[in-house]
Amino acid sequence: INSFEAIMKDTEDIYTNVIEAEEDSFMIDNMVELVDSLHNPDGRRVFVFMNKADLRSLRRVAASDSSTPVYLPVEQVAETIGASRIITTDLLEEGSAIAMIPEKYCLVGANIFSPEFMNFHDIYQNLDVYRMEIVAGGAIEGLKSTAVLLPAGE
Protein backbone atom coordinates (compact mmCIF):
# COMPACT_ATOMS: atom_id res chain seq x y z
CA ILE A 1 0.00 0.00 0.00
CA ASN A 2 1.55 3.30 -1.01
CA SER A 3 -1.44 5.66 -1.17
CA PHE A 4 -4.65 6.33 0.73
CA GLU A 5 -7.81 4.79 -0.67
CA ALA A 6 -10.61 7.34 -0.68
CA ILE A 7 -13.84 6.30 0.97
CA MET A 8 -15.86 9.19 -0.49
CA LYS A 9 -16.84 8.08 -3.99
CA ASP A 10 -19.87 8.08 -6.23
CA THR A 11 -19.58 4.54 -7.59
CA GLU A 12 -20.39 1.48 -5.51
CA ASP A 13 -17.85 -1.36 -5.30
CA ILE A 14 -17.36 -4.46 -3.15
CA TYR A 15 -16.00 -2.39 -0.26
CA THR A 16 -18.28 0.67 -0.29
CA ASN A 17 -22.05 1.10 -0.55
CA VAL A 18 -23.17 4.33 -2.22
CA ILE A 19 -26.59 5.64 -1.26
CA GLU A 20 -28.23 8.68 -2.83
CA ALA A 21 -30.53 10.62 -0.54
CA GLU A 22 -34.17 10.75 -1.58
CA GLU A 23 -35.32 14.23 -2.63
CA ASP A 24 -38.08 14.54 0.01
CA SER A 25 -36.70 12.24 2.69
CA PHE A 26 -35.71 13.13 6.21
CA MET A 27 -31.96 13.22 6.90
CA ILE A 28 -32.39 10.89 9.88
CA ASP A 29 -33.86 8.19 7.61
CA ASN A 30 -30.95 8.58 5.18
CA MET A 31 -28.45 8.23 8.03
CA VAL A 32 -30.14 5.07 9.36
CA GLU A 33 -30.07 3.57 5.84
CA LEU A 34 -26.39 4.52 5.54
CA VAL A 35 -25.37 2.76 8.77
CA ASP A 36 -27.65 -0.22 8.13
CA SER A 37 -26.05 -0.79 4.71
CA LEU A 38 -22.71 -1.77 6.31
CA HIS A 39 -21.83 -5.46 6.54
CA ASN A 40 -21.21 -5.67 10.28
CA PRO A 41 -22.10 -9.16 11.54
CA ASP A 42 -19.75 -8.88 14.53
CA GLY A 43 -21.34 -5.67 15.79
CA ARG A 44 -18.10 -3.66 15.55
CA ARG A 45 -17.97 0.08 16.18
CA VAL A 46 -19.35 2.30 13.42
CA PHE A 47 -18.08 5.85 12.93
CA VAL A 48 -20.07 8.39 10.92
CA PHE A 49 -18.43 11.47 9.41
CA MET A 50 -20.67 14.37 8.45
CA ASN A 51 -20.88 18.12 8.00
CA LYS A 52 -21.42 20.23 11.14
CA ALA A 53 -24.59 21.81 9.71
CA ASP A 54 -26.12 18.39 9.04
CA LEU A 55 -25.38 17.23 12.58
CA ARG A 56 -26.95 20.40 13.94
CA SER A 57 -30.10 19.65 11.88
CA LEU A 58 -30.24 16.10 13.21
CA ARG A 59 -29.84 17.30 16.80
CA ARG A 60 -32.57 19.98 16.57
CA VAL A 61 -35.98 18.98 17.89
CA ALA A 62 -38.97 21.29 18.19
CA ALA A 63 -40.24 21.47 21.76
CA SER A 64 -43.91 20.57 22.00
CA ASP A 65 -44.90 23.34 24.41
CA SER A 66 -42.99 26.26 22.85
CA SER A 67 -41.30 27.41 19.69
CA THR A 68 -37.87 27.16 21.31
CA PRO A 69 -35.82 24.35 19.74
CA VAL A 70 -34.12 21.73 21.85
CA TYR A 71 -30.83 20.14 20.81
CA LEU A 72 -30.28 16.45 21.53
CA PRO A 73 -26.86 15.27 22.69
CA VAL A 74 -24.63 13.99 19.87
CA GLU A 75 -24.42 10.61 21.62
CA GLN A 76 -28.22 10.25 21.47
CA VAL A 77 -28.26 11.03 17.73
CA ALA A 78 -25.46 8.49 17.18
CA GLU A 79 -27.40 5.84 19.08
CA THR A 80 -30.56 6.64 17.11
CA ILE A 81 -28.87 6.07 13.74
CA GLY A 82 -26.95 3.01 14.96
CA ALA A 83 -23.47 4.55 15.12
CA SER A 84 -20.91 4.39 17.91
CA ARG A 85 -19.60 7.86 17.21
CA ILE A 86 -20.31 10.89 15.00
CA ILE A 87 -17.36 12.98 13.85
CA THR A 88 -17.91 16.32 12.17
CA THR A 89 -15.78 17.66 9.36
CA ASP A 90 -15.90 20.64 7.02
CA LEU A 91 -14.50 18.46 4.22
CA LEU A 92 -17.92 16.97 3.41
CA GLU A 93 -20.61 19.01 1.71
CA GLU A 94 -24.03 19.36 3.30
CA GLY A 95 -26.24 16.36 2.69
CA SER A 96 -23.36 13.90 2.38
CA ALA A 97 -21.87 11.56 4.96
CA ILE A 98 -19.57 8.58 5.37
CA ALA A 99 -20.07 5.55 7.63
CA MET A 100 -17.27 3.12 8.29
CA ILE A 101 -16.10 0.34 10.54
CA PRO A 102 -12.75 1.76 11.68
CA GLU A 103 -11.19 -1.64 12.33
CA LYS A 104 -11.74 -2.46 8.65
CA TYR A 105 -9.63 0.45 7.36
CA CYS A 106 -5.96 -0.47 7.54
CA LEU A 107 -3.00 1.89 7.65
CA VAL A 108 0.51 0.96 6.67
CA GLY A 109 2.68 0.86 9.80
CA ALA A 110 0.06 -0.05 12.41
CA ASN A 111 0.85 0.88 16.02
CA ILE A 112 3.23 3.69 15.04
CA PHE A 113 1.80 5.82 17.82
CA SER A 114 2.68 3.29 20.49
CA PRO A 115 5.08 4.37 23.28
CA GLU A 116 7.60 1.77 22.15
CA PHE A 117 7.80 3.31 18.68
CA MET A 118 8.05 6.85 20.05
CA ASN A 119 10.86 5.92 22.49
CA PHE A 120 12.76 4.05 19.79
CA HIS A 121 12.65 7.04 17.45
CA ASP A 122 13.41 9.85 19.93
CA ILE A 123 16.50 10.69 17.92
CA TYR A 124 14.35 12.27 15.21
CA GLN A 125 13.73 15.96 15.88
CA ASN A 126 10.54 16.15 13.84
CA LEU A 127 8.75 12.97 14.82
CA ASP A 128 5.40 13.97 13.25
CA VAL A 129 6.96 14.45 9.82
CA TYR A 130 8.81 11.14 10.17
CA ARG A 131 5.56 9.37 11.04
CA MET A 132 3.80 10.87 8.02
CA GLU A 133 6.61 9.70 5.76
CA ILE A 134 6.50 6.09 6.88
CA VAL A 135 2.70 5.90 7.10
CA ALA A 136 1.97 6.59 3.49
CA GLY A 137 -1.07 4.50 2.84
CA GLY A 138 -4.40 3.12 3.89
CA ALA A 139 -6.96 0.74 2.41
CA ILE A 140 -10.45 -0.53 3.07
CA GLU A 141 -10.07 -4.12 4.24
CA GLY A 142 -13.61 -5.37 4.87
CA LEU A 143 -16.23 -6.03 2.23
CA LYS A 144 -19.05 -3.46 2.48
CA SER A 145 -17.41 -1.97 5.59
CA THR A 146 -17.81 1.61 4.34
CA ALA A 147 -20.80 3.53 3.00
CA VAL A 148 -21.28 6.93 1.41
CA LEU A 149 -24.39 9.10 1.44
CA LEU A 150 -24.62 11.43 -1.55
CA PRO A 151 -26.89 14.49 -1.48
CA ALA A 152 -30.19 14.21 -3.38
CA GLY A 153 -29.83 14.88 -7.09
CA GLU A 154 -26.12 14.09 -7.40
mmCIF file of C-alpha atoms in Angstrom:
data_model
loop_
_atom_site.group_PDB
_atom_site.id
_atom_site.type_symbol
_atom_site.label_atom_id
_atom_site.label_comp_id
_atom_site.label_asym_id
_atom_site.label_seq_id
_atom_site.Cartn_x
_atom_site.Cartn_y
_atom_site.Cartn_z
ATOM 1 C CA ILE A 1 0.000 0.000 0.000
ATOM 2 C CA ASN A 2 1.552 3.295 -1.009
ATOM 3 C CA SER A 3 -1.437 5.660 -1.169
ATOM 4 C CA PHE A 4 -4.654 6.334 0.731
ATOM 5 C CA GLU A 5 -7.810 4.793 -0.670
ATOM 6 C CA ALA A 6 -10.610 7.338 -0.680
ATOM 7 C CA ILE A 7 -13.844 6.303 0.966
ATOM 8 C CA MET A 8 -15.864 9.191 -0.493
ATOM 9 C CA LYS A 9 -16.835 8.077 -3.991
ATOM 10 C CA ASP A 10 -19.872 8.078 -6.235
ATOM 11 C CA THR A 11 -19.582 4.535 -7.592
ATOM 12 C CA GLU A 12 -20.385 1.483 -5.505
ATOM 13 C CA ASP A 13 -17.851 -1.355 -5.296
ATOM 14 C CA ILE A 14 -17.355 -4.465 -3.155
ATOM 15 C CA TYR A 15 -15.999 -2.391 -0.262
ATOM 16 C CA THR A 16 -18.281 0.668 -0.290
ATOM 17 C CA ASN A 17 -22.051 1.098 -0.553
ATOM 18 C CA VAL A 18 -23.170 4.326 -2.217
ATOM 19 C CA ILE A 19 -26.591 5.644 -1.256
ATOM 20 C CA GLU A 20 -28.227 8.678 -2.833
ATOM 21 C CA ALA A 21 -30.531 10.623 -0.542
ATOM 22 C CA GLU A 22 -34.171 10.747 -1.584
ATOM 23 C CA GLU A 23 -35.324 14.226 -2.625
ATOM 24 C CA ASP A 24 -38.081 14.536 0.007
ATOM 25 C CA SER A 25 -36.700 12.239 2.685
ATOM 26 C CA PHE A 26 -35.706 13.127 6.209
ATOM 27 C CA MET A 27 -31.959 13.222 6.900
ATOM 28 C CA ILE A 28 -32.386 10.888 9.884
ATOM 29 C CA ASP A 29 -33.865 8.187 7.607
ATOM 30 C CA ASN A 30 -30.953 8.582 5.184
ATOM 31 C CA MET A 31 -28.452 8.226 8.031
ATOM 32 C CA VAL A 32 -30.140 5.066 9.358
ATOM 33 C CA GLU A 33 -30.067 3.574 5.843
ATOM 34 C CA LEU A 34 -26.387 4.521 5.536
ATOM 35 C CA VAL A 35 -25.372 2.763 8.772
ATOM 36 C CA ASP A 36 -27.650 -0.220 8.131
ATOM 37 C CA SER A 37 -26.048 -0.788 4.715
ATOM 38 C CA LEU A 38 -22.710 -1.770 6.310
ATOM 39 C CA HIS A 39 -21.834 -5.459 6.544
ATOM 40 C CA ASN A 40 -21.206 -5.668 10.280
ATOM 41 C CA PRO A 41 -22.103 -9.164 11.536
ATOM 42 C CA ASP A 42 -19.748 -8.880 14.526
ATOM 43 C CA GLY A 43 -21.335 -5.668 15.794
ATOM 44 C CA ARG A 44 -18.105 -3.658 15.552
ATOM 45 C CA ARG A 45 -17.966 0.083 16.181
ATOM 46 C CA VAL A 46 -19.349 2.304 13.421
ATOM 47 C CA PHE A 47 -18.080 5.852 12.926
ATOM 48 C CA VAL A 48 -20.071 8.393 10.921
ATOM 49 C CA PHE A 49 -18.433 11.467 9.410
ATOM 50 C CA MET A 50 -20.666 14.374 8.453
ATOM 51 C CA ASN A 51 -20.876 18.119 7.996
ATOM 52 C CA LYS A 52 -21.424 20.229 11.140
ATOM 53 C CA ALA A 53 -24.589 21.810 9.714
ATOM 54 C CA ASP A 54 -26.120 18.387 9.044
ATOM 55 C CA LEU A 55 -25.380 17.234 12.577
ATOM 56 C CA ARG A 56 -26.949 20.403 13.941
ATOM 57 C CA SER A 57 -30.099 19.655 11.877
ATOM 58 C CA LEU A 58 -30.245 16.101 13.210
ATOM 59 C CA ARG A 59 -29.841 17.300 16.796
ATOM 60 C CA ARG A 60 -32.573 19.979 16.566
ATOM 61 C CA VAL A 61 -35.982 18.984 17.893
ATOM 62 C CA ALA A 62 -38.972 21.293 18.186
ATOM 63 C CA ALA A 63 -40.241 21.470 21.755
ATOM 64 C CA SER A 64 -43.906 20.565 22.002
ATOM 65 C CA ASP A 65 -44.904 23.343 24.406
ATOM 66 C CA SER A 66 -42.991 26.259 22.851
ATOM 67 C CA SER A 67 -41.303 27.406 19.692
ATOM 68 C CA THR A 68 -37.868 27.159 21.307
ATOM 69 C CA PRO A 69 -35.822 24.354 19.742
ATOM 70 C CA VAL A 70 -34.121 21.734 21.853
ATOM 71 C CA TYR A 71 -30.827 20.142 20.811
ATOM 72 C CA LEU A 72 -30.276 16.452 21.527
ATOM 73 C CA PRO A 73 -26.860 15.267 22.694
ATOM 74 C CA VAL A 74 -24.633 13.995 19.874
ATOM 75 C CA GLU A 75 -24.425 10.611 21.617
ATOM 76 C CA GLN A 76 -28.220 10.254 21.465
ATOM 77 C CA VAL A 77 -28.261 11.027 17.731
ATOM 78 C CA ALA A 78 -25.455 8.491 17.176
ATOM 79 C CA GLU A 79 -27.398 5.840 19.082
ATOM 80 C CA THR A 80 -30.563 6.644 17.111
ATOM 81 C CA ILE A 81 -28.874 6.073 13.739
ATOM 82 C CA GLY A 82 -26.947 3.011 14.965
ATOM 83 C CA ALA A 83 -23.472 4.552 15.118
ATOM 84 C CA SER A 84 -20.913 4.385 17.914
ATOM 85 C CA ARG A 85 -19.601 7.861 17.208
ATOM 86 C CA ILE A 86 -20.314 10.889 15.002
ATOM 87 C CA ILE A 87 -17.364 12.975 13.855
ATOM 88 C CA THR A 88 -17.910 16.322 12.166
ATOM 89 C CA THR A 89 -15.783 17.661 9.356
ATOM 90 C CA ASP A 90 -15.900 20.639 7.022
ATOM 91 C CA LEU A 91 -14.499 18.462 4.221
ATOM 92 C CA LEU A 92 -17.920 16.967 3.414
ATOM 93 C CA GLU A 93 -20.612 19.009 1.712
ATOM 94 C CA GLU A 94 -24.027 19.360 3.303
ATOM 95 C CA GLY A 95 -26.244 16.358 2.693
ATOM 96 C CA SER A 96 -23.364 13.901 2.379
ATOM 97 C CA ALA A 97 -21.870 11.558 4.963
ATOM 98 C CA ILE A 98 -19.572 8.578 5.375
ATOM 99 C CA ALA A 99 -20.072 5.554 7.630
ATOM 100 C CA MET A 100 -17.268 3.124 8.289
ATOM 101 C CA ILE A 101 -16.101 0.335 10.542
ATOM 102 C CA PRO A 102 -12.750 1.765 11.679
ATOM 103 C CA GLU A 103 -11.185 -1.640 12.328
ATOM 104 C CA LYS A 104 -11.739 -2.464 8.650
ATOM 105 C CA TYR A 105 -9.633 0.450 7.356
ATOM 106 C CA CYS A 106 -5.963 -0.467 7.544
ATOM 107 C CA LEU A 107 -3.002 1.893 7.651
ATOM 108 C CA VAL A 108 0.514 0.964 6.674
ATOM 109 C CA GLY A 109 2.676 0.856 9.802
ATOM 110 C CA ALA A 110 0.061 -0.048 12.413
ATOM 111 C CA ASN A 111 0.852 0.883 16.021
ATOM 112 C CA ILE A 112 3.231 3.687 15.043
ATOM 113 C CA PHE A 113 1.799 5.821 17.824
ATOM 114 C CA SER A 114 2.684 3.286 20.491
ATOM 115 C CA PRO A 115 5.077 4.370 23.282
ATOM 116 C CA GLU A 116 7.602 1.769 22.146
ATOM 117 C CA PHE A 117 7.801 3.311 18.684
ATOM 118 C CA MET A 118 8.049 6.849 20.047
ATOM 119 C CA ASN A 119 10.856 5.920 22.486
ATOM 120 C CA PHE A 120 12.757 4.046 19.787
ATOM 121 C CA HIS A 121 12.648 7.035 17.446
ATOM 122 C CA ASP A 122 13.405 9.847 19.929
ATOM 123 C CA ILE A 123 16.499 10.687 17.921
ATOM 124 C CA TYR A 124 14.347 12.274 15.214
ATOM 125 C CA GLN A 125 13.734 15.961 15.875
ATOM 126 C CA ASN A 126 10.537 16.152 13.843
ATOM 127 C CA LEU A 127 8.751 12.965 14.818
ATOM 128 C CA ASP A 128 5.405 13.974 13.254
ATOM 129 C CA VAL A 129 6.958 14.447 9.820
ATOM 130 C CA TYR A 130 8.809 11.138 10.170
ATOM 131 C CA ARG A 131 5.559 9.366 11.041
ATOM 132 C CA MET A 132 3.802 10.866 8.022
ATOM 133 C CA GLU A 133 6.609 9.703 5.758
ATOM 134 C CA ILE A 134 6.498 6.091 6.884
ATOM 135 C CA VAL A 135 2.705 5.895 7.101
ATOM 136 C CA ALA A 136 1.972 6.590 3.491
ATOM 137 C CA GLY A 137 -1.073 4.501 2.839
ATOM 138 C CA GLY A 138 -4.402 3.119 3.887
ATOM 139 C CA ALA A 139 -6.955 0.738 2.411
ATOM 140 C CA ILE A 140 -10.454 -0.530 3.067
ATOM 141 C CA GLU A 141 -10.073 -4.120 4.245
ATOM 142 C CA GLY A 142 -13.608 -5.370 4.866
ATOM 143 C CA LEU A 143 -16.232 -6.031 2.233
ATOM 144 C CA LYS A 144 -19.048 -3.457 2.481
ATOM 145 C CA SER A 145 -17.409 -1.968 5.593
ATOM 146 C CA THR A 146 -17.812 1.606 4.340
ATOM 147 C CA ALA A 147 -20.796 3.527 2.998
ATOM 148 C CA VAL A 148 -21.284 6.928 1.408
ATOM 149 C CA LEU A 149 -24.390 9.102 1.442
ATOM 150 C CA LEU A 150 -24.618 11.432 -1.550
ATOM 151 C CA PRO A 151 -26.887 14.491 -1.483
ATOM 152 C CA ALA A 152 -30.188 14.210 -3.382
ATOM 153 C CA GLY A 153 -29.835 14.883 -7.086
ATOM 154 C CA GLU A 154 -26.116 14.088 -7.404
#
